[in-house]
Short mmCIF file of N, CA and C in Angstrom, two decimals:
data_model
loop_
_atom_site.label_atom_id
_atom_site.label_comp_id
_atom_site.label_asym_id
_atom_site.label_seq_id
_atom_site.Cartn_x
_atom_site.Cartn_y
_atom_site.Cartn_z
N MET A 1 0.83 -1.19 0.00
CA MET A 1 0.00 0.00 0.00
C MET A 1 0.87 1.25 0.00
N GLN A 2 1.98 1.21 0.72
CA GLN A 2 2.86 2.38 0.79
C GLN A 2 3.35 2.84 -0.58
N PRO A 3 3.78 1.94 -1.47
CA PRO A 3 4.21 2.41 -2.80
C PRO A 3 3.08 3.15 -3.55
N LEU A 4 1.87 2.71 -3.34
CA LEU A 4 0.74 3.38 -3.99
C LEU A 4 0.56 4.80 -3.43
N PHE A 5 0.71 4.95 -2.12
CA PHE A 5 0.62 6.29 -1.52
C PHE A 5 1.73 7.19 -2.05
N GLU A 6 2.94 6.65 -2.14
CA GLU A 6 4.06 7.44 -2.65
C GLU A 6 3.82 7.86 -4.10
N SER A 7 3.29 6.95 -4.90
CA SER A 7 2.95 7.26 -6.29
C SER A 7 1.88 8.34 -6.35
N LEU A 8 0.89 8.24 -5.49
CA LEU A 8 -0.18 9.23 -5.45
C LEU A 8 0.36 10.60 -5.08
N ALA A 9 1.22 10.67 -4.09
CA ALA A 9 1.80 11.94 -3.67
C ALA A 9 2.65 12.54 -4.78
N ALA A 10 3.43 11.72 -5.48
CA ALA A 10 4.26 12.22 -6.57
C ALA A 10 3.40 12.78 -7.69
N GLU A 11 2.32 12.10 -8.04
CA GLU A 11 1.43 12.59 -9.10
C GLU A 11 0.71 13.86 -8.69
N TRP A 12 0.37 13.97 -7.40
CA TRP A 12 -0.33 15.14 -6.88
C TRP A 12 0.49 16.41 -7.11
N GLU A 13 1.81 16.28 -6.95
CA GLU A 13 2.70 17.42 -7.12
C GLU A 13 2.75 17.90 -8.57
N HIS A 14 2.41 17.06 -9.54
CA HIS A 14 2.45 17.44 -10.95
C HIS A 14 1.26 18.29 -11.35
N GLY A 15 0.26 18.41 -10.51
CA GLY A 15 -0.87 19.29 -10.81
C GLY A 15 -1.98 18.63 -11.59
N ALA A 16 -2.76 19.42 -12.26
CA ALA A 16 -3.97 18.99 -12.94
C ALA A 16 -3.71 18.00 -14.05
N ALA A 17 -2.58 18.04 -14.69
CA ALA A 17 -2.29 17.13 -15.80
C ALA A 17 -2.20 15.68 -15.32
N ALA A 18 -1.99 15.49 -14.05
CA ALA A 18 -1.81 14.14 -13.52
C ALA A 18 -3.08 13.56 -12.91
N GLN A 19 -4.23 14.18 -13.15
CA GLN A 19 -5.47 13.71 -12.54
C GLN A 19 -5.79 12.26 -12.90
N ILE A 20 -5.54 11.87 -14.13
CA ILE A 20 -5.82 10.50 -14.54
C ILE A 20 -4.93 9.53 -13.76
N GLU A 21 -3.64 9.89 -13.62
CA GLU A 21 -2.73 9.03 -12.86
C GLU A 21 -3.15 8.94 -11.39
N ILE A 22 -3.62 10.05 -10.85
CA ILE A 22 -4.08 10.07 -9.46
C ILE A 22 -5.30 9.16 -9.32
N CYS A 23 -6.24 9.27 -10.25
CA CYS A 23 -7.44 8.42 -10.21
C CYS A 23 -7.07 6.94 -10.34
N LEU A 24 -6.13 6.63 -11.21
CA LEU A 24 -5.69 5.24 -11.36
C LEU A 24 -5.04 4.72 -10.08
N ALA A 25 -4.21 5.55 -9.46
CA ALA A 25 -3.56 5.14 -8.21
C ALA A 25 -4.60 4.91 -7.11
N LEU A 26 -5.58 5.82 -7.03
CA LEU A 26 -6.66 5.64 -6.05
C LEU A 26 -7.45 4.36 -6.32
N HIS A 27 -7.71 4.09 -7.58
CA HIS A 27 -8.43 2.88 -7.96
C HIS A 27 -7.65 1.63 -7.56
N ARG A 28 -6.33 1.63 -7.80
CA ARG A 28 -5.51 0.47 -7.41
C ARG A 28 -5.52 0.28 -5.89
N MET A 29 -5.48 1.40 -5.16
CA MET A 29 -5.50 1.31 -3.70
C MET A 29 -6.82 0.72 -3.20
N LEU A 30 -7.92 1.23 -3.75
CA LEU A 30 -9.23 0.71 -3.34
C LEU A 30 -9.39 -0.77 -3.71
N ALA A 31 -8.90 -1.15 -4.89
CA ALA A 31 -8.99 -2.55 -5.30
C ALA A 31 -8.17 -3.44 -4.36
N LEU A 32 -7.00 -2.98 -3.98
CA LEU A 32 -6.15 -3.75 -3.05
C LEU A 32 -6.84 -3.89 -1.69
N MET A 33 -7.42 -2.81 -1.20
CA MET A 33 -8.11 -2.87 0.09
C MET A 33 -9.32 -3.80 0.01
N ALA A 34 -10.04 -3.78 -1.10
CA ALA A 34 -11.20 -4.66 -1.27
C ALA A 34 -10.77 -6.12 -1.30
N ARG A 35 -9.67 -6.43 -2.01
CA ARG A 35 -9.17 -7.82 -2.04
C ARG A 35 -8.77 -8.29 -0.65
N GLN A 36 -8.11 -7.41 0.12
CA GLN A 36 -7.71 -7.79 1.47
C GLN A 36 -8.92 -8.01 2.36
N LEU A 37 -9.93 -7.18 2.22
CA LEU A 37 -11.15 -7.33 3.00
C LEU A 37 -11.86 -8.62 2.65
N LEU A 38 -11.97 -8.91 1.36
CA LEU A 38 -12.62 -10.14 0.94
C LEU A 38 -11.84 -11.37 1.38
N ALA A 39 -10.52 -11.29 1.33
CA ALA A 39 -9.69 -12.42 1.80
C ALA A 39 -9.94 -12.67 3.28
N GLY A 40 -10.10 -11.59 4.06
CA GLY A 40 -10.41 -11.74 5.48
C GLY A 40 -11.76 -12.39 5.69
N ASP A 41 -12.75 -11.97 4.89
CA ASP A 41 -14.09 -12.57 4.98
C ASP A 41 -14.04 -14.06 4.61
N GLU A 42 -13.28 -14.39 3.56
CA GLU A 42 -13.16 -15.78 3.14
C GLU A 42 -12.50 -16.61 4.23
N SER A 43 -11.49 -16.05 4.88
CA SER A 43 -10.80 -16.77 5.95
C SER A 43 -11.75 -17.04 7.11
N ARG A 44 -12.55 -16.04 7.49
CA ARG A 44 -13.52 -16.23 8.57
C ARG A 44 -14.57 -17.26 8.16
N SER A 45 -14.98 -17.22 6.91
CA SER A 45 -15.96 -18.17 6.41
C SER A 45 -15.40 -19.59 6.43
N ASN A 46 -14.15 -19.75 6.02
CA ASN A 46 -13.50 -21.07 6.04
C ASN A 46 -13.39 -21.59 7.47
N ARG A 47 -12.98 -20.73 8.39
CA ARG A 47 -12.85 -21.14 9.79
C ARG A 47 -14.21 -21.58 10.34
N THR A 48 -15.24 -20.83 10.03
CA THR A 48 -16.59 -21.17 10.49
C THR A 48 -17.02 -22.52 9.93
N LEU A 49 -16.75 -22.75 8.66
CA LEU A 49 -17.09 -24.01 8.01
C LEU A 49 -16.43 -25.19 8.73
N ILE A 50 -15.16 -25.06 9.06
CA ILE A 50 -14.43 -26.14 9.73
C ILE A 50 -14.87 -26.28 11.18
N GLU A 51 -15.15 -25.18 11.84
CA GLU A 51 -15.65 -25.26 13.22
C GLU A 51 -16.99 -25.98 13.26
N GLN A 52 -17.83 -25.74 12.26
CA GLN A 52 -19.12 -26.43 12.19
C GLN A 52 -18.92 -27.93 11.94
N ALA A 53 -17.98 -28.27 11.08
CA ALA A 53 -17.69 -29.69 10.81
C ALA A 53 -17.16 -30.37 12.07
N ALA A 54 -16.27 -29.69 12.80
CA ALA A 54 -15.72 -30.26 14.03
C ALA A 54 -16.81 -30.44 15.08
N GLU A 55 -17.70 -29.47 15.16
CA GLU A 55 -18.81 -29.58 16.12
C GLU A 55 -19.74 -30.73 15.74
N TYR A 56 -19.97 -30.91 14.46
CA TYR A 56 -20.78 -32.02 13.99
C TYR A 56 -20.14 -33.35 14.41
N ILE A 57 -18.83 -33.45 14.26
CA ILE A 57 -18.12 -34.67 14.68
C ILE A 57 -18.27 -34.87 16.18
N ARG A 58 -18.11 -33.80 16.96
CA ARG A 58 -18.24 -33.91 18.42
C ARG A 58 -19.63 -34.39 18.84
N GLN A 59 -20.65 -33.95 18.11
CA GLN A 59 -22.03 -34.30 18.47
C GLN A 59 -22.43 -35.69 17.97
N HIS A 60 -21.80 -36.15 16.89
CA HIS A 60 -22.22 -37.41 16.26
C HIS A 60 -21.11 -38.47 16.24
N TYR A 61 -20.14 -38.34 17.14
CA TYR A 61 -18.99 -39.24 17.14
C TYR A 61 -19.38 -40.71 17.30
N ALA A 62 -20.48 -40.97 17.97
CA ALA A 62 -20.87 -42.36 18.24
C ALA A 62 -21.57 -43.01 17.05
N GLU A 63 -21.91 -42.20 16.06
CA GLU A 63 -22.60 -42.71 14.87
C GLU A 63 -21.56 -43.08 13.81
N PRO A 64 -21.95 -43.90 12.86
CA PRO A 64 -21.04 -44.16 11.74
C PRO A 64 -20.87 -42.88 10.92
N LEU A 65 -19.68 -42.33 10.92
CA LEU A 65 -19.41 -41.09 10.19
C LEU A 65 -18.43 -41.38 9.06
N SER A 66 -18.64 -40.70 7.96
CA SER A 66 -17.71 -40.83 6.84
C SER A 66 -17.37 -39.44 6.33
N LEU A 67 -16.30 -39.37 5.59
CA LEU A 67 -15.92 -38.11 4.98
C LEU A 67 -17.04 -37.62 4.06
N ASP A 68 -17.66 -38.53 3.36
CA ASP A 68 -18.76 -38.15 2.47
C ASP A 68 -19.92 -37.51 3.22
N SER A 69 -20.21 -38.00 4.44
CA SER A 69 -21.30 -37.39 5.21
C SER A 69 -20.92 -35.99 5.66
N LEU A 70 -19.66 -35.75 5.95
CA LEU A 70 -19.22 -34.39 6.29
C LEU A 70 -19.27 -33.49 5.06
N LEU A 71 -18.81 -34.01 3.94
CA LEU A 71 -18.78 -33.22 2.71
C LEU A 71 -20.17 -32.86 2.22
N ALA A 72 -21.15 -33.69 2.53
CA ALA A 72 -22.52 -33.41 2.11
C ALA A 72 -23.05 -32.12 2.74
N GLN A 73 -22.44 -31.70 3.83
CA GLN A 73 -22.88 -30.50 4.53
C GLN A 73 -22.06 -29.27 4.17
N THR A 74 -21.05 -29.43 3.34
CA THR A 74 -20.16 -28.31 3.03
C THR A 74 -20.19 -27.98 1.54
N PRO A 75 -20.04 -26.70 1.23
CA PRO A 75 -20.09 -26.29 -0.18
C PRO A 75 -18.72 -26.24 -0.85
N VAL A 76 -17.79 -27.08 -0.39
CA VAL A 76 -16.44 -27.06 -0.96
C VAL A 76 -16.03 -28.46 -1.41
N SER A 77 -14.99 -28.52 -2.20
CA SER A 77 -14.51 -29.80 -2.70
C SER A 77 -13.85 -30.60 -1.58
N LYS A 78 -13.70 -31.88 -1.81
CA LYS A 78 -13.07 -32.79 -0.85
C LYS A 78 -11.65 -32.34 -0.53
N SER A 79 -10.86 -32.06 -1.56
CA SER A 79 -9.46 -31.69 -1.32
C SER A 79 -9.36 -30.37 -0.55
N TRP A 80 -10.22 -29.41 -0.88
CA TRP A 80 -10.20 -28.12 -0.18
C TRP A 80 -10.65 -28.30 1.26
N PHE A 81 -11.68 -29.10 1.49
CA PHE A 81 -12.15 -29.36 2.85
C PHE A 81 -11.04 -29.99 3.69
N LEU A 82 -10.36 -30.99 3.13
CA LEU A 82 -9.28 -31.66 3.87
C LEU A 82 -8.15 -30.69 4.18
N ARG A 83 -7.82 -29.84 3.23
CA ARG A 83 -6.75 -28.85 3.44
C ARG A 83 -7.16 -27.87 4.55
N LEU A 84 -8.39 -27.37 4.48
CA LEU A 84 -8.86 -26.43 5.50
C LEU A 84 -8.94 -27.08 6.87
N PHE A 85 -9.43 -28.31 6.91
CA PHE A 85 -9.56 -29.00 8.20
C PHE A 85 -8.19 -29.15 8.86
N ARG A 86 -7.21 -29.58 8.09
CA ARG A 86 -5.86 -29.73 8.63
C ARG A 86 -5.30 -28.37 9.07
N GLN A 87 -5.57 -27.34 8.29
CA GLN A 87 -5.07 -26.00 8.60
C GLN A 87 -5.63 -25.49 9.93
N TYR A 88 -6.94 -25.64 10.11
CA TYR A 88 -7.58 -25.07 11.30
C TYR A 88 -7.61 -26.00 12.50
N MET A 89 -7.64 -27.31 12.28
CA MET A 89 -7.73 -28.26 13.39
C MET A 89 -6.42 -28.97 13.68
N GLY A 90 -5.47 -28.88 12.77
CA GLY A 90 -4.16 -29.48 13.01
C GLY A 90 -4.12 -30.98 12.78
N THR A 91 -5.16 -31.54 12.22
CA THR A 91 -5.22 -32.98 11.98
C THR A 91 -6.26 -33.24 10.90
N THR A 92 -6.40 -34.50 10.54
CA THR A 92 -7.41 -34.88 9.54
C THR A 92 -8.77 -35.07 10.23
N PRO A 93 -9.84 -35.02 9.47
CA PRO A 93 -11.15 -35.29 10.08
C PRO A 93 -11.22 -36.68 10.73
N TYR A 94 -10.60 -37.67 10.10
CA TYR A 94 -10.62 -39.03 10.65
C TYR A 94 -9.89 -39.08 12.00
N ASN A 95 -8.73 -38.48 12.07
CA ASN A 95 -7.98 -38.49 13.34
C ASN A 95 -8.70 -37.66 14.41
N PHE A 96 -9.38 -36.60 14.00
CA PHE A 96 -10.17 -35.81 14.94
C PHE A 96 -11.32 -36.66 15.50
N LEU A 97 -11.96 -37.43 14.63
CA LEU A 97 -13.03 -38.33 15.06
C LEU A 97 -12.48 -39.38 16.03
N LEU A 98 -11.36 -39.99 15.68
CA LEU A 98 -10.76 -40.99 16.57
C LEU A 98 -10.42 -40.38 17.93
N SER A 99 -9.82 -39.22 17.91
CA SER A 99 -9.46 -38.55 19.16
C SER A 99 -10.69 -38.26 20.01
N THR A 100 -11.76 -37.81 19.37
CA THR A 100 -13.01 -37.53 20.08
C THR A 100 -13.57 -38.81 20.70
N ARG A 101 -13.56 -39.88 19.94
CA ARG A 101 -14.07 -41.15 20.45
C ARG A 101 -13.22 -41.67 21.61
N ILE A 102 -11.92 -41.59 21.47
CA ILE A 102 -11.03 -42.09 22.53
C ILE A 102 -11.16 -41.25 23.78
N THR A 103 -11.28 -39.94 23.63
CA THR A 103 -11.46 -39.06 24.80
C THR A 103 -12.72 -39.44 25.56
N ARG A 104 -13.80 -39.65 24.83
CA ARG A 104 -15.06 -40.04 25.48
C ARG A 104 -14.93 -41.42 26.12
N ALA A 105 -14.22 -42.32 25.46
CA ALA A 105 -14.02 -43.66 26.02
C ALA A 105 -13.23 -43.59 27.33
N LYS A 106 -12.25 -42.72 27.38
CA LYS A 106 -11.47 -42.56 28.62
C LYS A 106 -12.37 -42.10 29.76
N GLU A 107 -13.28 -41.17 29.45
CA GLU A 107 -14.23 -40.72 30.47
C GLU A 107 -15.10 -41.88 30.95
N LEU A 108 -15.62 -42.65 30.02
CA LEU A 108 -16.49 -43.77 30.38
C LEU A 108 -15.74 -44.85 31.15
N LEU A 109 -14.49 -45.08 30.81
CA LEU A 109 -13.70 -46.08 31.53
C LEU A 109 -13.51 -45.69 32.99
N VAL A 110 -13.36 -44.40 33.24
CA VAL A 110 -13.13 -43.93 34.61
C VAL A 110 -14.43 -43.74 35.38
N LEU A 111 -15.47 -43.25 34.70
CA LEU A 111 -16.68 -42.85 35.40
C LEU A 111 -17.77 -43.92 35.48
N THR A 112 -17.62 -45.00 34.71
CA THR A 112 -18.66 -46.03 34.71
C THR A 112 -18.02 -47.40 34.92
N ASP A 113 -18.87 -48.39 35.10
CA ASP A 113 -18.36 -49.76 35.18
C ASP A 113 -18.80 -50.56 33.95
N PHE A 114 -19.11 -49.85 32.85
CA PHE A 114 -19.44 -50.53 31.60
C PHE A 114 -18.26 -51.37 31.15
N SER A 115 -18.57 -52.47 30.49
CA SER A 115 -17.49 -53.31 29.96
C SER A 115 -16.81 -52.57 28.80
N VAL A 116 -15.61 -53.03 28.46
CA VAL A 116 -14.88 -52.44 27.35
C VAL A 116 -15.68 -52.59 26.06
N CYS A 117 -16.34 -53.71 25.92
CA CYS A 117 -17.16 -53.94 24.73
C CYS A 117 -18.30 -52.93 24.65
N GLU A 118 -18.98 -52.69 25.77
CA GLU A 118 -20.08 -51.71 25.79
C GLU A 118 -19.58 -50.31 25.46
N ILE A 119 -18.44 -49.95 26.02
CA ILE A 119 -17.87 -48.63 25.77
C ILE A 119 -17.49 -48.49 24.29
N ALA A 120 -16.91 -49.54 23.75
CA ALA A 120 -16.52 -49.52 22.33
C ALA A 120 -17.73 -49.17 21.46
N HIS A 121 -18.85 -49.79 21.74
CA HIS A 121 -20.06 -49.54 20.94
C HIS A 121 -20.64 -48.15 21.23
N GLN A 122 -20.56 -47.72 22.47
CA GLN A 122 -21.12 -46.40 22.82
C GLN A 122 -20.36 -45.26 22.16
N VAL A 123 -19.08 -45.43 21.91
CA VAL A 123 -18.29 -44.35 21.32
C VAL A 123 -18.12 -44.50 19.81
N GLY A 124 -18.79 -45.48 19.22
CA GLY A 124 -18.84 -45.56 17.77
C GLY A 124 -17.92 -46.57 17.10
N PHE A 125 -17.29 -47.44 17.88
CA PHE A 125 -16.47 -48.49 17.27
C PHE A 125 -17.35 -49.71 17.02
N GLY A 126 -17.13 -50.34 15.92
CA GLY A 126 -17.94 -51.50 15.55
C GLY A 126 -17.67 -52.71 16.41
N ASP A 127 -16.44 -52.86 16.86
CA ASP A 127 -16.11 -54.03 17.67
C ASP A 127 -15.04 -53.70 18.69
N GLU A 128 -14.97 -54.52 19.71
CA GLU A 128 -14.05 -54.31 20.82
C GLU A 128 -12.59 -54.41 20.38
N SER A 129 -12.29 -55.32 19.47
CA SER A 129 -10.92 -55.51 19.02
C SER A 129 -10.36 -54.25 18.35
N ASN A 130 -11.12 -53.68 17.43
CA ASN A 130 -10.70 -52.45 16.75
C ASN A 130 -10.55 -51.32 17.76
N PHE A 131 -11.51 -51.22 18.68
CA PHE A 131 -11.45 -50.20 19.71
C PHE A 131 -10.18 -50.35 20.56
N SER A 132 -9.93 -51.56 21.03
CA SER A 132 -8.76 -51.79 21.89
C SER A 132 -7.46 -51.48 21.16
N THR A 133 -7.39 -51.86 19.90
CA THR A 133 -6.19 -51.58 19.10
C THR A 133 -5.97 -50.08 18.97
N ARG A 134 -7.02 -49.35 18.60
CA ARG A 134 -6.92 -47.89 18.43
C ARG A 134 -6.62 -47.20 19.76
N PHE A 135 -7.30 -47.63 20.81
CA PHE A 135 -7.11 -47.04 22.13
C PHE A 135 -5.66 -47.21 22.58
N THR A 136 -5.15 -48.42 22.46
CA THR A 136 -3.78 -48.70 22.88
C THR A 136 -2.78 -47.87 22.07
N ALA A 137 -3.01 -47.75 20.78
CA ALA A 137 -2.10 -46.98 19.93
C ALA A 137 -2.10 -45.50 20.32
N MET A 138 -3.24 -44.96 20.68
CA MET A 138 -3.33 -43.53 21.00
C MET A 138 -2.96 -43.20 22.44
N VAL A 139 -3.29 -44.09 23.36
CA VAL A 139 -3.11 -43.80 24.78
C VAL A 139 -1.84 -44.43 25.35
N GLY A 140 -1.40 -45.52 24.74
CA GLY A 140 -0.21 -46.19 25.24
C GLY A 140 -0.51 -47.27 26.27
N GLN A 141 -1.79 -47.48 26.51
CA GLN A 141 -2.25 -48.52 27.43
C GLN A 141 -3.52 -49.12 26.84
N SER A 142 -3.78 -50.36 27.21
CA SER A 142 -5.06 -50.96 26.79
C SER A 142 -6.17 -50.29 27.60
N PRO A 143 -7.41 -50.41 27.15
CA PRO A 143 -8.51 -49.83 27.93
C PRO A 143 -8.55 -50.35 29.38
N GLN A 144 -8.32 -51.65 29.54
CA GLN A 144 -8.32 -52.22 30.90
C GLN A 144 -7.19 -51.63 31.75
N GLN A 145 -6.00 -51.53 31.16
CA GLN A 145 -4.87 -50.93 31.89
C GLN A 145 -5.16 -49.48 32.26
N TYR A 146 -5.76 -48.76 31.32
CA TYR A 146 -6.09 -47.36 31.57
C TYR A 146 -7.07 -47.24 32.74
N ARG A 147 -8.08 -48.08 32.73
CA ARG A 147 -9.08 -48.05 33.80
C ARG A 147 -8.44 -48.35 35.15
N LYS A 148 -7.58 -49.36 35.19
CA LYS A 148 -6.92 -49.72 36.45
C LYS A 148 -6.01 -48.60 36.94
N SER A 149 -5.23 -48.02 36.04
CA SER A 149 -4.31 -46.95 36.46
C SER A 149 -5.06 -45.69 36.88
N ALA A 150 -6.18 -45.42 36.25
CA ALA A 150 -6.96 -44.23 36.59
C ALA A 150 -7.70 -44.40 37.92
N MET A 151 -7.97 -45.63 38.28
CA MET A 151 -8.71 -45.91 39.51
C MET A 151 -7.81 -46.03 40.74
N LYS A 152 -6.50 -46.10 40.53
CA LYS A 152 -5.59 -46.22 41.66
C LYS A 152 -5.68 -44.95 42.51
N PRO A 153 -5.68 -45.15 43.83
CA PRO A 153 -5.68 -43.96 44.70
C PRO A 153 -4.33 -43.24 44.56
N ALA A 154 -4.39 -41.93 44.65
CA ALA A 154 -3.16 -41.12 44.53
C ALA A 154 -2.26 -41.43 45.72
N GLU A 155 -0.99 -41.68 45.41
CA GLU A 155 -0.03 -41.98 46.48
C GLU A 155 0.57 -40.68 46.97
N ASN A 156 0.73 -40.59 48.29
CA ASN A 156 1.28 -39.37 48.89
C ASN A 156 2.75 -39.46 49.10
#
């Protein structure tokens, strides 16, 4: 923007003959400001779109979710959605879903006496084996180990 201001000031000194150049410089400045404003609006719109998708995942994590079901709610292409999701959430939609499910499973393991199989189904895993494998990979302990360690009284 500064070079445009300098150009405008230089043309201003030339007097009336430079009116066209002054108008062109003003037009370029306004166009640049409009592009920056629209880019800001697009960025806010993209963030809102991804926040809505993340909230949808948080609310429906226990249901069978697919990328196609998320895309059905968004007005953007698959590749653009994935790029935006990674940009704003720091991970893929699938990993965000897994993380949401595992977080809820950890709560259920500590707060309830449901079996691991029941918890697996409540958080959206089709079977206990897949759940246990994913849980162990993400947490570093099996669901049973996690429950036992979380239930231990704090040592002084």
